[in-house]
Short mmCIF file of C-alpha atoms in Angstrom, two decimals:
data_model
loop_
_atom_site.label_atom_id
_atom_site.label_comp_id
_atom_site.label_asym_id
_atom_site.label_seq_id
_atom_site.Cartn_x
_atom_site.Cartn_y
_atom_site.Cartn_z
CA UNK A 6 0.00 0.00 0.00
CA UNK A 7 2.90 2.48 1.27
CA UNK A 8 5.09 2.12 -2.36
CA UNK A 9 4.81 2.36 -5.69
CA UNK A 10 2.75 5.17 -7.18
CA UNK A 11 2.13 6.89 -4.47
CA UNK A 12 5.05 8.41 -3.29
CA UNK A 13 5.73 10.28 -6.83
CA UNK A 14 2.01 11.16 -7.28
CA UNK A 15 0.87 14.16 -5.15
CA UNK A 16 -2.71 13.50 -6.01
CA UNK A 17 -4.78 13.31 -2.60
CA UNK A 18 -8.24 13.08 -1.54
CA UNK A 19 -9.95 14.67 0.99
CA UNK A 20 -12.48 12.25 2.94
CA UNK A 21 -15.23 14.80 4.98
CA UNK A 22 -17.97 13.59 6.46
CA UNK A 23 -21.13 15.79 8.56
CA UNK A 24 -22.94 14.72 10.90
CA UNK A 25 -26.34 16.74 10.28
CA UNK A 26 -29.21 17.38 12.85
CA UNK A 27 -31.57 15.11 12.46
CA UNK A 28 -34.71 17.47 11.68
CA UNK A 29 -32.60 19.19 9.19
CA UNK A 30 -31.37 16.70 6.55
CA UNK A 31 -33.75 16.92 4.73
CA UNK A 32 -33.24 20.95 4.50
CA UNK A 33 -29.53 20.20 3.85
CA UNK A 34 -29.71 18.19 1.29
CA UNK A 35 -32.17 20.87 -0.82
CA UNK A 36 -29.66 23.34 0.01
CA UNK A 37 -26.80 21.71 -0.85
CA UNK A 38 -28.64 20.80 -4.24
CA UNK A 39 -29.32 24.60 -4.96
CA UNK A 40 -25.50 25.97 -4.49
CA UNK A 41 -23.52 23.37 -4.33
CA UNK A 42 -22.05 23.92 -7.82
CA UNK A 43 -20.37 27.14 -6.13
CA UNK A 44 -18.45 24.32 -4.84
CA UNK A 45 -17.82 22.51 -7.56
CA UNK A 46 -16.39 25.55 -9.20
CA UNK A 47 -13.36 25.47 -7.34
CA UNK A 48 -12.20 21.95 -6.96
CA UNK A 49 -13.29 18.68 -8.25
CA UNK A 50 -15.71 16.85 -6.61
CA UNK A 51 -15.76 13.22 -6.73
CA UNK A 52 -18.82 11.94 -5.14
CA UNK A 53 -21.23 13.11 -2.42
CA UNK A 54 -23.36 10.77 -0.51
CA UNK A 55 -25.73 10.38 2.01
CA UNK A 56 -26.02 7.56 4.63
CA UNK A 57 -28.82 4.92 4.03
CA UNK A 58 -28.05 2.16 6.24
CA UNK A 59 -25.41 1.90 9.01
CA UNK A 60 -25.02 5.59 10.04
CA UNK A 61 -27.56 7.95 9.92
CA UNK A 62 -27.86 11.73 9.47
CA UNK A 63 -24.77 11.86 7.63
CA UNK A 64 -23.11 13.05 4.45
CA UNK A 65 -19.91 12.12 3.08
CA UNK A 66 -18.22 13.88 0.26
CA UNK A 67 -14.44 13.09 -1.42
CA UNK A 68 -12.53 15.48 -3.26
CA UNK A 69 -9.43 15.44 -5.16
CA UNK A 70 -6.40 17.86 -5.27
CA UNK A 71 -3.57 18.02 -6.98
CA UNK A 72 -0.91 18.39 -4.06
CA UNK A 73 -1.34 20.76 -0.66
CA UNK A 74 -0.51 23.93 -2.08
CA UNK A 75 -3.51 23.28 -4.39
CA UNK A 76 -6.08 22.27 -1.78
CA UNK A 77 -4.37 25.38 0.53
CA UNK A 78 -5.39 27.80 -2.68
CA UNK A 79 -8.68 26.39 -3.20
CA UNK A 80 -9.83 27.06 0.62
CA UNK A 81 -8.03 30.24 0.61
CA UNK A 82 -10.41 31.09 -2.98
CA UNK A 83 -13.92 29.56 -1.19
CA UNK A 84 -13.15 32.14 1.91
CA UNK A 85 -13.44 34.74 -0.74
CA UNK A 86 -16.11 33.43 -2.83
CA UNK A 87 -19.21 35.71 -1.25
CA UNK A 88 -21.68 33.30 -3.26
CA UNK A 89 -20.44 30.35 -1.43
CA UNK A 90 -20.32 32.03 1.93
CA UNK A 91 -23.63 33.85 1.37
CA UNK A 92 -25.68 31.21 0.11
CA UNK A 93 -24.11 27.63 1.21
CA UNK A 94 -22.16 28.16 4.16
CA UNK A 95 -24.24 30.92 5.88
CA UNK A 96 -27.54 28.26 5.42
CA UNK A 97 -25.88 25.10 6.14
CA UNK A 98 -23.90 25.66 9.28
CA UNK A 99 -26.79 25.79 11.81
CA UNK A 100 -27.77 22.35 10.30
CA UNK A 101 -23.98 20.81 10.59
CA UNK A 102 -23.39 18.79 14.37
CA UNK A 103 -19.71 17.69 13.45
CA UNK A 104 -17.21 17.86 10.97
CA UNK A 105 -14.83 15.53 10.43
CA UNK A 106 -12.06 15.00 7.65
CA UNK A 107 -9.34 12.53 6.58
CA UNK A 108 -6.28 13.04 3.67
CA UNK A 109 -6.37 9.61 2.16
CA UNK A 110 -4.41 8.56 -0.62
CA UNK A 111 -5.64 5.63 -3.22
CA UNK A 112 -3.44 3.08 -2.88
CA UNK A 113 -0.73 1.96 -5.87
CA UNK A 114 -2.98 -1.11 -7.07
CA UNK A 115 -6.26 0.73 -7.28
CA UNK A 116 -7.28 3.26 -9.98
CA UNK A 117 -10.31 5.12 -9.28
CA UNK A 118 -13.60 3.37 -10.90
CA UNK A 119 -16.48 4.23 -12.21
CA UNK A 120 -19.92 1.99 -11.83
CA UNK A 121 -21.54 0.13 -14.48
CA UNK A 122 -24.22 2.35 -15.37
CA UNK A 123 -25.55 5.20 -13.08
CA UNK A 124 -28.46 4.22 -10.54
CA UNK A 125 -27.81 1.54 -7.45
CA UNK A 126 -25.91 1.75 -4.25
CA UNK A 127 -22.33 2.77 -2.52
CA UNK A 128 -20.61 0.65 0.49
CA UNK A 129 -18.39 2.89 2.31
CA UNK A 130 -16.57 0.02 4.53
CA UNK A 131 -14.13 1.42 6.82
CA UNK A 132 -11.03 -0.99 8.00
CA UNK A 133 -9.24 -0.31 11.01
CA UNK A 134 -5.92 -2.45 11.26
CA UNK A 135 -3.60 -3.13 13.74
CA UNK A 136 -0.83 -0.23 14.03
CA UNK A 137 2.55 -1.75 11.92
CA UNK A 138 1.07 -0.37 8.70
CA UNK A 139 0.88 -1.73 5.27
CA UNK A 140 4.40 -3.35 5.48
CA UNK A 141 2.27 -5.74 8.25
CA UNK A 142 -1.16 -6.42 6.72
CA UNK A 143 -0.75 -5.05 2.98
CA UNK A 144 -0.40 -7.90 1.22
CA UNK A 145 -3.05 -9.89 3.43
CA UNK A 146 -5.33 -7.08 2.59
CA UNK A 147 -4.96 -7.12 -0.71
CA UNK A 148 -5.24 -10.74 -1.11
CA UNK A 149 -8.73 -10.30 0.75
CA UNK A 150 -10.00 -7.10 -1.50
CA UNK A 151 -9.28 -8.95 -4.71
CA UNK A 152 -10.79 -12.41 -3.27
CA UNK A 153 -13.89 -9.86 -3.42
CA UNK A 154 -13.44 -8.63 -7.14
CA UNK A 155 -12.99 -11.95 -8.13
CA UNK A 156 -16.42 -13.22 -7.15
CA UNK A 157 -18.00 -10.49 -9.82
CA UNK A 158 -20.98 -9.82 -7.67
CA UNK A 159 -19.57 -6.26 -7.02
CA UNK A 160 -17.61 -3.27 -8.48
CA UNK A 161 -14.68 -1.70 -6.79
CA UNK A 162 -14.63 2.28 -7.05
CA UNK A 163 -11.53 2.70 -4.64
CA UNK A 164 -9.62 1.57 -1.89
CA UNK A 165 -8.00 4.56 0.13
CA UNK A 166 -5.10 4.52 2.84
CA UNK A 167 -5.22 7.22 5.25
CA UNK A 168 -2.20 9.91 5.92
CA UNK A 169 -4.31 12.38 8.14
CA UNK A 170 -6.98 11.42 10.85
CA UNK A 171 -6.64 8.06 12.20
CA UNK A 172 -3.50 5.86 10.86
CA UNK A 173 -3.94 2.16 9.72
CA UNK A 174 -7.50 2.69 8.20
CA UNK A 175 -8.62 1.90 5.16
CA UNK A 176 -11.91 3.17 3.39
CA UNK A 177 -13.29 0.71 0.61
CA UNK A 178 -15.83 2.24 -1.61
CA UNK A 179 -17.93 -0.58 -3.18
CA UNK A 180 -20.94 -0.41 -5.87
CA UNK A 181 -24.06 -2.51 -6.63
CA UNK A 182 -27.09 -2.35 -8.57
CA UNK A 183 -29.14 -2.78 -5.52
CA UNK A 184 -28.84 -3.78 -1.75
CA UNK A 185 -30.85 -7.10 -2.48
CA UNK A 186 -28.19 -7.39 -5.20
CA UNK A 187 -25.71 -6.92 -2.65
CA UNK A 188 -27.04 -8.86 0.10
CA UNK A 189 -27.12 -12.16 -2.99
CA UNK A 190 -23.20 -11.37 -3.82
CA UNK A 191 -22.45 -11.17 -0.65
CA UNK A 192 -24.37 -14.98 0.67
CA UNK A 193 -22.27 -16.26 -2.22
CA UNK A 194 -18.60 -14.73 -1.20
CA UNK A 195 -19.54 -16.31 2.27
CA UNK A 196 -19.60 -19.98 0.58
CA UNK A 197 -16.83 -18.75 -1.96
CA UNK A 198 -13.27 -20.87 -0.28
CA UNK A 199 -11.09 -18.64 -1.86
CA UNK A 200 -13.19 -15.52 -0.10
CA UNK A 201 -13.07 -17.47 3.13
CA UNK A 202 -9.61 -18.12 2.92
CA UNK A 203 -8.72 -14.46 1.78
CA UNK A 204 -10.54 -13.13 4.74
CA UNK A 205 -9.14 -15.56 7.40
CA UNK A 206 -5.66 -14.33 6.31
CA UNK A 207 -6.65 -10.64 7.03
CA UNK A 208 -9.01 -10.49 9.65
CA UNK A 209 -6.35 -11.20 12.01
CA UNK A 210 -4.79 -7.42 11.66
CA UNK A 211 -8.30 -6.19 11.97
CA UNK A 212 -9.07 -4.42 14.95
CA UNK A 213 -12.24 -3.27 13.60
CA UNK A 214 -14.90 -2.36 10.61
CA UNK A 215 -17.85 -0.39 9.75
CA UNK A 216 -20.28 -0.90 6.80
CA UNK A 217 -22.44 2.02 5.36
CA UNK A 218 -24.84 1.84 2.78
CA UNK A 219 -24.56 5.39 1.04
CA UNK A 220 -26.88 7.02 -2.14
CA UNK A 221 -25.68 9.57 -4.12
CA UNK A 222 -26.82 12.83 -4.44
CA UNK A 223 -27.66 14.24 -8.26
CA UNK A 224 -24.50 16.82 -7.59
CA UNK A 225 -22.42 13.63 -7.22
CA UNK A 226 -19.88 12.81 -10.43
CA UNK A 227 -20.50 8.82 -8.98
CA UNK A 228 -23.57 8.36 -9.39
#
């Protein structure tokens, strides 16, 4: 995870993830739907999401910049941009309880996917491993994601290895045409030996792991 590409590619994403008040998500999402392409305009977005199953009242946005001194430039341009402040920022505040954000980077074997066709589902599934780092579970890991792939009953997007927030996690982004289609792929994996095997391997430098079930919002590239 820690070689290869990404150590001479300054490409990073920013993970961020709000935790809204409930009686206001609704009111968030319309108003990030009306100005969120004052956003947009500054930085590329690639997907924004909402929680479904396994979290709820939350969003969870990625985006992508070029190295630090470009995401530094684009917050220093948003301060400035009175549109954004005015309309976005001023309206969504009050409905934000928490912010929280992560610099992940994708890791050398994964290029960033795109789904099948636009409609169905996101897994955000977030892997906390034992502290050692990639040079101790990596290849375990690995073995375990592509076990996964291999089976054909879902599409990776991305796998991303974090360098700010909490060290040792990894978030795997996941898409299917449809939680029932999910919930089928995954009964087969289970009775899959090379799955089993795969996971056996890795769940030993897990310490833990959270599934969410996320839908995309009509501002979101991944739809």
């Amino acid at each position: 995870l820690a070689t290869g590409p990404r150590q001479s590619n300054g490409n990073f994403y920013e993970i961020r993830t709000y935790d809204i008040k409930p009686a206001k998500m609704k009111e968030f999402l319309e108003t990030v739907s009306k100005y969120f392409h004052f956003r947009t305009a500054h930085s590329e977005l690639v997907g924004f999401w909402y929680s479904e199953l396994g979290a709820m009242n939350k969003v969870l946005h990625i985006w992508k910049y070029d190295n630090f001194a470009h995401r530094t430039a684009v917050r220093h341009a948003l301060a400035n941009d009175r549109d954004w402040q005015g309309k976005f920022i001023s309206a969504a505040l009050p409905m934000i309880e928490k912010q929280h954000n992560e610099v992940a980077y994708l890791v050398p074997w994964c290029q960033l996917g795109k789904p099948s066709k636009e409609g169905g589902v996101y897994e955000w599934v977030t892997f906390q491993m034992k502290p050692g780092g990639p040079a101790l579970w990596g290849e375990a890991f690995r073995a375990a994601i592509n076990a996964h792939i291999n089976t054909g009953y879902t599409k990776l997007i991305g796998v991303f290895h974090t360098e700010y927030g909490l060290l040792n996690r990894v978030h795997v982004l996941w898409w299917n045409e449809s939680p029932d289609q999910r919930a089928a792929g995954r009964h087969s994996a289970h009775e899959d030996a090379r799955v089993v095997a795969a996971v056996r391997d890795s769940v030993r430098f897990l310490e833990s792991q959270q599934n969410v079930l996320l839908i995309p919002l009509q501002c979101s590239p991944l739809k």
